[in-house]
Tab-separated table of C-alpha atoms and ligand atoms in Angstrom:
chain	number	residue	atom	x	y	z
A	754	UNK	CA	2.119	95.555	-23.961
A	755	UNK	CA	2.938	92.748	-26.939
A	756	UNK	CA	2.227	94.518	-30.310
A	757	UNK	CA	0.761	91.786	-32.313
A	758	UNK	CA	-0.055	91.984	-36.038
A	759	UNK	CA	-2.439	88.920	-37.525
A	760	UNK	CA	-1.799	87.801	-40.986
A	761	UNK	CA	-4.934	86.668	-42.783
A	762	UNK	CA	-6.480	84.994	-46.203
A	763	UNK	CA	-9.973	84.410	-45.678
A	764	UNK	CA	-12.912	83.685	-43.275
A	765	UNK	CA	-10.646	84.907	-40.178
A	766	UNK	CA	-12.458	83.059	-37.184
A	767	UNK	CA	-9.521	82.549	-35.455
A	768	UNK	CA	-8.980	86.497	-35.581
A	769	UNK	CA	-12.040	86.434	-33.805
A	770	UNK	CA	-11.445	83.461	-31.166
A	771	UNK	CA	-8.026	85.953	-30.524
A	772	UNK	CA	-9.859	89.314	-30.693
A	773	UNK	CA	-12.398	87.561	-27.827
A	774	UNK	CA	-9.248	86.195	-26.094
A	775	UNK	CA	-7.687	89.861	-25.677
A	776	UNK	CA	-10.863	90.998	-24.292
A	777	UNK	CA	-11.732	88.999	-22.187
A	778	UNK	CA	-8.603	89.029	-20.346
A	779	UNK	CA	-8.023	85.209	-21.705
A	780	UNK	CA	-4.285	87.033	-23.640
A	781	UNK	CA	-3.208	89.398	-21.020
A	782	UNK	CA	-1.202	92.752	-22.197
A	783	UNK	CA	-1.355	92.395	-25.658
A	784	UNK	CA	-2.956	94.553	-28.312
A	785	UNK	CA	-3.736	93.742	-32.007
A	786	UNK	CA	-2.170	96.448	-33.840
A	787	UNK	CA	-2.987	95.483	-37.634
A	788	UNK	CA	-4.707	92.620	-39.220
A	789	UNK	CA	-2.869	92.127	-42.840
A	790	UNK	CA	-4.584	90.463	-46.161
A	791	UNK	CA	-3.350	88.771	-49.103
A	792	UNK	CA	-6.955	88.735	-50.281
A	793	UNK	CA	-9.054	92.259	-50.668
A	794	UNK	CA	-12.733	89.842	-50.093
A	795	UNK	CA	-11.173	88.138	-46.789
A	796	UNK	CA	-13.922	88.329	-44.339
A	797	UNK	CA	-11.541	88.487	-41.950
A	798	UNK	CA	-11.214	91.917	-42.859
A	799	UNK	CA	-14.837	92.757	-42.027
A	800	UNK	CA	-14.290	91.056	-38.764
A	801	UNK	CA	-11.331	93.603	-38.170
A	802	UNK	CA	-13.105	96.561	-38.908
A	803	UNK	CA	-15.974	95.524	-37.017
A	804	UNK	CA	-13.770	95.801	-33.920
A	805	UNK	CA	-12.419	98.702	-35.001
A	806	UNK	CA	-8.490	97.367	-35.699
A	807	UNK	CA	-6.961	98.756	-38.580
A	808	UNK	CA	-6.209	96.500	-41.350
A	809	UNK	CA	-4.053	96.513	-44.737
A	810	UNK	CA	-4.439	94.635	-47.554
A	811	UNK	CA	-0.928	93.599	-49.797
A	812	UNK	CA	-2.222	92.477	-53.177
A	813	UNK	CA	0.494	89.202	-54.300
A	814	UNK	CA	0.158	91.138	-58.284
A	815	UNK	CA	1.318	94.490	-57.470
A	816	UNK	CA	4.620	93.401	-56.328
A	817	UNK	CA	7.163	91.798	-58.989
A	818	UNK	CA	8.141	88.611	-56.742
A	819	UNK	CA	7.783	86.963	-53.730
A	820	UNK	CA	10.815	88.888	-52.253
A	821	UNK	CA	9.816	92.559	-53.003
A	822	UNK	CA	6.466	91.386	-51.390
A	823	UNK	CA	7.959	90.212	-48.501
A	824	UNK	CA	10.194	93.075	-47.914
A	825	UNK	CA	7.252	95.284	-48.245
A	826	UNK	CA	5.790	93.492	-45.580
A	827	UNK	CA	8.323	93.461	-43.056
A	828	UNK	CA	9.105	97.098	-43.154
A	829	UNK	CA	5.382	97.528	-42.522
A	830	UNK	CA	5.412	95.590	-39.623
A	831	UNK	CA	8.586	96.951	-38.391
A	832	UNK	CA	7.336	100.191	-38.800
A	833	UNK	CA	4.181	99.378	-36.662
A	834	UNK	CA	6.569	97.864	-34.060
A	835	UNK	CA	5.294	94.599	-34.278
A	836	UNK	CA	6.401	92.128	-31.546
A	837	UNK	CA	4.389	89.003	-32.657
A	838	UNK	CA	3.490	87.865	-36.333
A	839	UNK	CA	0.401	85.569	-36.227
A	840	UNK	CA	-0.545	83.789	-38.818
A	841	UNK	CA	-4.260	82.602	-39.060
A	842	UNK	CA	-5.343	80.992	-42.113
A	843	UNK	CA	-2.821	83.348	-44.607
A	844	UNK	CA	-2.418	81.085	-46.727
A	845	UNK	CA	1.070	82.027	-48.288
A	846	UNK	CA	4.360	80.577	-47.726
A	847	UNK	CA	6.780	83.595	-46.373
A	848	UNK	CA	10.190	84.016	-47.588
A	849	UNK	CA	13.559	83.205	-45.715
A	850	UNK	CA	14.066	87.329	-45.735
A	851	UNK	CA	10.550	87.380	-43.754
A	852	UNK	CA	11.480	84.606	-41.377
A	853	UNK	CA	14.697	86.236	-40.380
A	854	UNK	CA	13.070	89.441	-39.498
A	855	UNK	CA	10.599	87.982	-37.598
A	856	UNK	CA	12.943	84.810	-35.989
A	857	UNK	CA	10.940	82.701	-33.529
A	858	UNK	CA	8.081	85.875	-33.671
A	859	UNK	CA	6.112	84.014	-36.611
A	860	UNK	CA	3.566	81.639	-35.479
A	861	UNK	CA	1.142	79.316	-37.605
A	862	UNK	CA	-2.100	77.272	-36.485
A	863	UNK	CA	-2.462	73.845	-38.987
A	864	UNK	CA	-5.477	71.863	-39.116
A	865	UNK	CA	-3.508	68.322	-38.388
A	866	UNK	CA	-1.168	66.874	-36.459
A	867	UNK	CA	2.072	67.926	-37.798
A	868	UNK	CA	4.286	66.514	-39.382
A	869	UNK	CA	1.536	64.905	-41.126
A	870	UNK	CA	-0.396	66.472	-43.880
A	871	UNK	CA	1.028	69.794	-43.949
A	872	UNK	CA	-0.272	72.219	-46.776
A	873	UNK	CA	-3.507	73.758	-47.839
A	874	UNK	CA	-6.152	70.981	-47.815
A	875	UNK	CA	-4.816	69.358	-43.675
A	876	UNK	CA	-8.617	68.116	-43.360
A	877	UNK	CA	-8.851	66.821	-46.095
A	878	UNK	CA	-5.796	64.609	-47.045
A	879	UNK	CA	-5.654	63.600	-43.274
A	880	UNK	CA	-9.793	62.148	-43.716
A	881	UNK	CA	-8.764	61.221	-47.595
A	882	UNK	CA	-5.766	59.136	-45.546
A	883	UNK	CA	-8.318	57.684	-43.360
A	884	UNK	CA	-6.454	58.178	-39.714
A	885	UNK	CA	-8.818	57.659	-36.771
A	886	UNK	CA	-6.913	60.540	-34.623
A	887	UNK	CA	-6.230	64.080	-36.165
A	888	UNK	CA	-5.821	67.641	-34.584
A	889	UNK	CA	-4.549	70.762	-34.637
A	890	UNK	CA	-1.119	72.363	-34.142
A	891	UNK	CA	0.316	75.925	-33.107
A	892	UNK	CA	3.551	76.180	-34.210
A	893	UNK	CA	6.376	78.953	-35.207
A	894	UNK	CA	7.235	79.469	-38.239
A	895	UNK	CA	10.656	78.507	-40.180
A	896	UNK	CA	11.468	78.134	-43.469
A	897	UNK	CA	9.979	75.000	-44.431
A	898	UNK	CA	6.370	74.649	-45.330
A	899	UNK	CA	4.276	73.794	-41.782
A	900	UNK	CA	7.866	72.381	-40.060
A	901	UNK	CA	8.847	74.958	-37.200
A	902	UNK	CA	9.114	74.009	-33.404
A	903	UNK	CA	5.782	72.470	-32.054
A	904	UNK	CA	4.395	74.837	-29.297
A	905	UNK	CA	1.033	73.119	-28.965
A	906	UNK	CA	-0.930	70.180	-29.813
A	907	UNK	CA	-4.418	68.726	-29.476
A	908	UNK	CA	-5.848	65.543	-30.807
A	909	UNK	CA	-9.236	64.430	-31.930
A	910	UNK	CA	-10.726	61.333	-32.511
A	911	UNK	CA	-11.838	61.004	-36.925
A	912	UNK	CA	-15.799	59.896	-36.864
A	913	UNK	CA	-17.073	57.244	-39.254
A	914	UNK	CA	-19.278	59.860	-40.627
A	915	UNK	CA	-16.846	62.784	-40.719
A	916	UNK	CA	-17.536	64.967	-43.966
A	917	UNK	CA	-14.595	67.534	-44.480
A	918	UNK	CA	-16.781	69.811	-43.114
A	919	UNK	CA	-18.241	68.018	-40.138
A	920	UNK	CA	-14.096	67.572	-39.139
A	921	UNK	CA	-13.369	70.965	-40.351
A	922	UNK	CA	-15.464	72.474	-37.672
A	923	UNK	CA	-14.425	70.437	-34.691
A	924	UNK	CA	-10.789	70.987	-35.013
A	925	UNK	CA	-11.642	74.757	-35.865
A	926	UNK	CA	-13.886	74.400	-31.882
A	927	UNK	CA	-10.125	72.601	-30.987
A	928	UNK	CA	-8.119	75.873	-32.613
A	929	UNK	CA	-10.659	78.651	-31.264
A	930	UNK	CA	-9.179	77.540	-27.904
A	931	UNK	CA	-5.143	76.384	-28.883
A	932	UNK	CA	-4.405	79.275	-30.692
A	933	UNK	CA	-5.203	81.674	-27.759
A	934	UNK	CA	-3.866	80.203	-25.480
A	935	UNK	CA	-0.637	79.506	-27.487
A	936	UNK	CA	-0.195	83.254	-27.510
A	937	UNK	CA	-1.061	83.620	-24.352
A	938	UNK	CA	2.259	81.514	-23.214
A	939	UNK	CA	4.228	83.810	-25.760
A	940	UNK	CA	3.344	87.061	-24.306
A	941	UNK	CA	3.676	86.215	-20.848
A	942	UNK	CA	7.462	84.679	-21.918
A	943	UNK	CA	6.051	80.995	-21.350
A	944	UNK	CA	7.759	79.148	-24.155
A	945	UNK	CA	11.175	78.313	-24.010
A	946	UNK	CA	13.164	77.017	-27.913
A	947	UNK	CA	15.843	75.074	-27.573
A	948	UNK	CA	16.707	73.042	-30.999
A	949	UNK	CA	13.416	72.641	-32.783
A	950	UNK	CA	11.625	71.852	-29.240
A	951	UNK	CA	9.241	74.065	-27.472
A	952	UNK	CA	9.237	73.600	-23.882
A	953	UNK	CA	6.376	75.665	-21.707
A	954	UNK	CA	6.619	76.331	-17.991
A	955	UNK	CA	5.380	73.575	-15.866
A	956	UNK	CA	3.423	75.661	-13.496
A	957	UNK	CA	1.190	76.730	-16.765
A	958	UNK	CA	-1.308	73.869	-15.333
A	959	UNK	CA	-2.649	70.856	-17.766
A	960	UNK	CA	0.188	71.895	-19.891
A	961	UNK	CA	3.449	70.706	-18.921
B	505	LIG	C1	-7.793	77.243	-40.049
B	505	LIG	O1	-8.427	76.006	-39.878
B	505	LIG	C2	-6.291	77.070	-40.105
B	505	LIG	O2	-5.837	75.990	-39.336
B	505	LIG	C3	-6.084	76.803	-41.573
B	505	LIG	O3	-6.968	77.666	-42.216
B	505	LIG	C4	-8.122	77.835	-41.409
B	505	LIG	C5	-8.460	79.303	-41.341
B	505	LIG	O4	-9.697	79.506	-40.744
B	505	LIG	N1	-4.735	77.034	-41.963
B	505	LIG	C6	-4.063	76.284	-42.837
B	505	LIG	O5	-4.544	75.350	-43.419
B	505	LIG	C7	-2.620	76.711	-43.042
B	505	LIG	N2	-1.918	75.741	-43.810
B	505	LIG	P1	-10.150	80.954	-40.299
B	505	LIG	O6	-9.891	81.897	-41.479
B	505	LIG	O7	-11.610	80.834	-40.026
B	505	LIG	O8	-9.364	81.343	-39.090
């Protein structure tokens, strides 16, 4: 049984799309063990205790930098045994330190196709850019901001009419089902790193 802690900021609908996942048998032997806030009003964190998963909230001001923050973190996790870090819409870049704890355990889900518009506002800059095509991406986590090894990928096509929010919504449809199944692939030993590639078992059907 994967140990998995999920690493929130706010709304925390992919926390749900995972918590569903685990239950209905869509992630197989794996167990959310703590959901984890930057932010005390996340709803995420309503979402969590709703389901009845414990939760923790580290506060970015009562910790003198982003290092002693970090390290507070990862001896939290370590002390829950953590296996996987998943991070769904935390919104906080993590330290080197944090990275190397958790090497190739980290993963991210971005509102674009990476490499493009990485960052805080993906919708937005990639409709402000005016591509026809944009997506969503799992992806582990390095040190760079939004730039570790690709696991998966899905593309949508940009409407005419798009609003942020109209866009917003289908790619969050798109990451409701990615992110999932991303960690699916993990837990079952699915993904394979070599370099900065990502390379998934071809019998994991419509995949390879
Ligand atoms: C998601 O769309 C995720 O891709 C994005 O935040 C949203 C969180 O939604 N993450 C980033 O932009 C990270 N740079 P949620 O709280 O409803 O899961």
């Amino acid at each position: 049984m994967k140990r998995i802690a999920v690493l929130v900021s706010g709304n925390g609908s992919n926390l749900e799309a995972i918590i569903n996942a685990i239950n209905t048998g869509r992630i197989t032997n794996a167990k959310i063990v703590v959901v984890v806030s930057d932010k005390e009003e996340a709803y995420a964190l309503v979402r969590a205790e709703k389901h009845k998963i414990p939760s923790h909230v580290f506060r970015r001001q009562d910790y003198p930098s982003r290092e002693a923050y970090d390290r507070a973190m990862i001896a939290f996790l370590q002390e829950k045994q953590v296996d996987l870090v998943v991070m769904a819409g935390f919104m906080r870049l993590v330290t080197p330190e944090f990275v190397a704890a958790f090497r190739h355990r980290i993963m991210n889900i971005h509102p674009s196709l990476l490499p493009a518009f990485p960052g805080t506002r993906g919708v937005a800059d990639a409709l402000a850019y005016g591509v026809k095509v944009t997506g969503c991406t799992v992806h582990f986590v390095d040190e760079g901001m939004d730039t570790g090894p690709i696991i998966l990928q899905e593309a949508i096509p940009v409407r005419p009419d798009d609003t942020v929010e109209s866009l917003q919504a289908r790619i969050h449809t798109l990451e409701h089902r990615l992110y999932p199944q991303a960690i699916d692939l993990w837990v079952r030993g699915k993904i394979k790193i070599i370099g900065r590639r990502c390379f998934i078992d071809e019998q994991e059907t419509g995949l390879a």
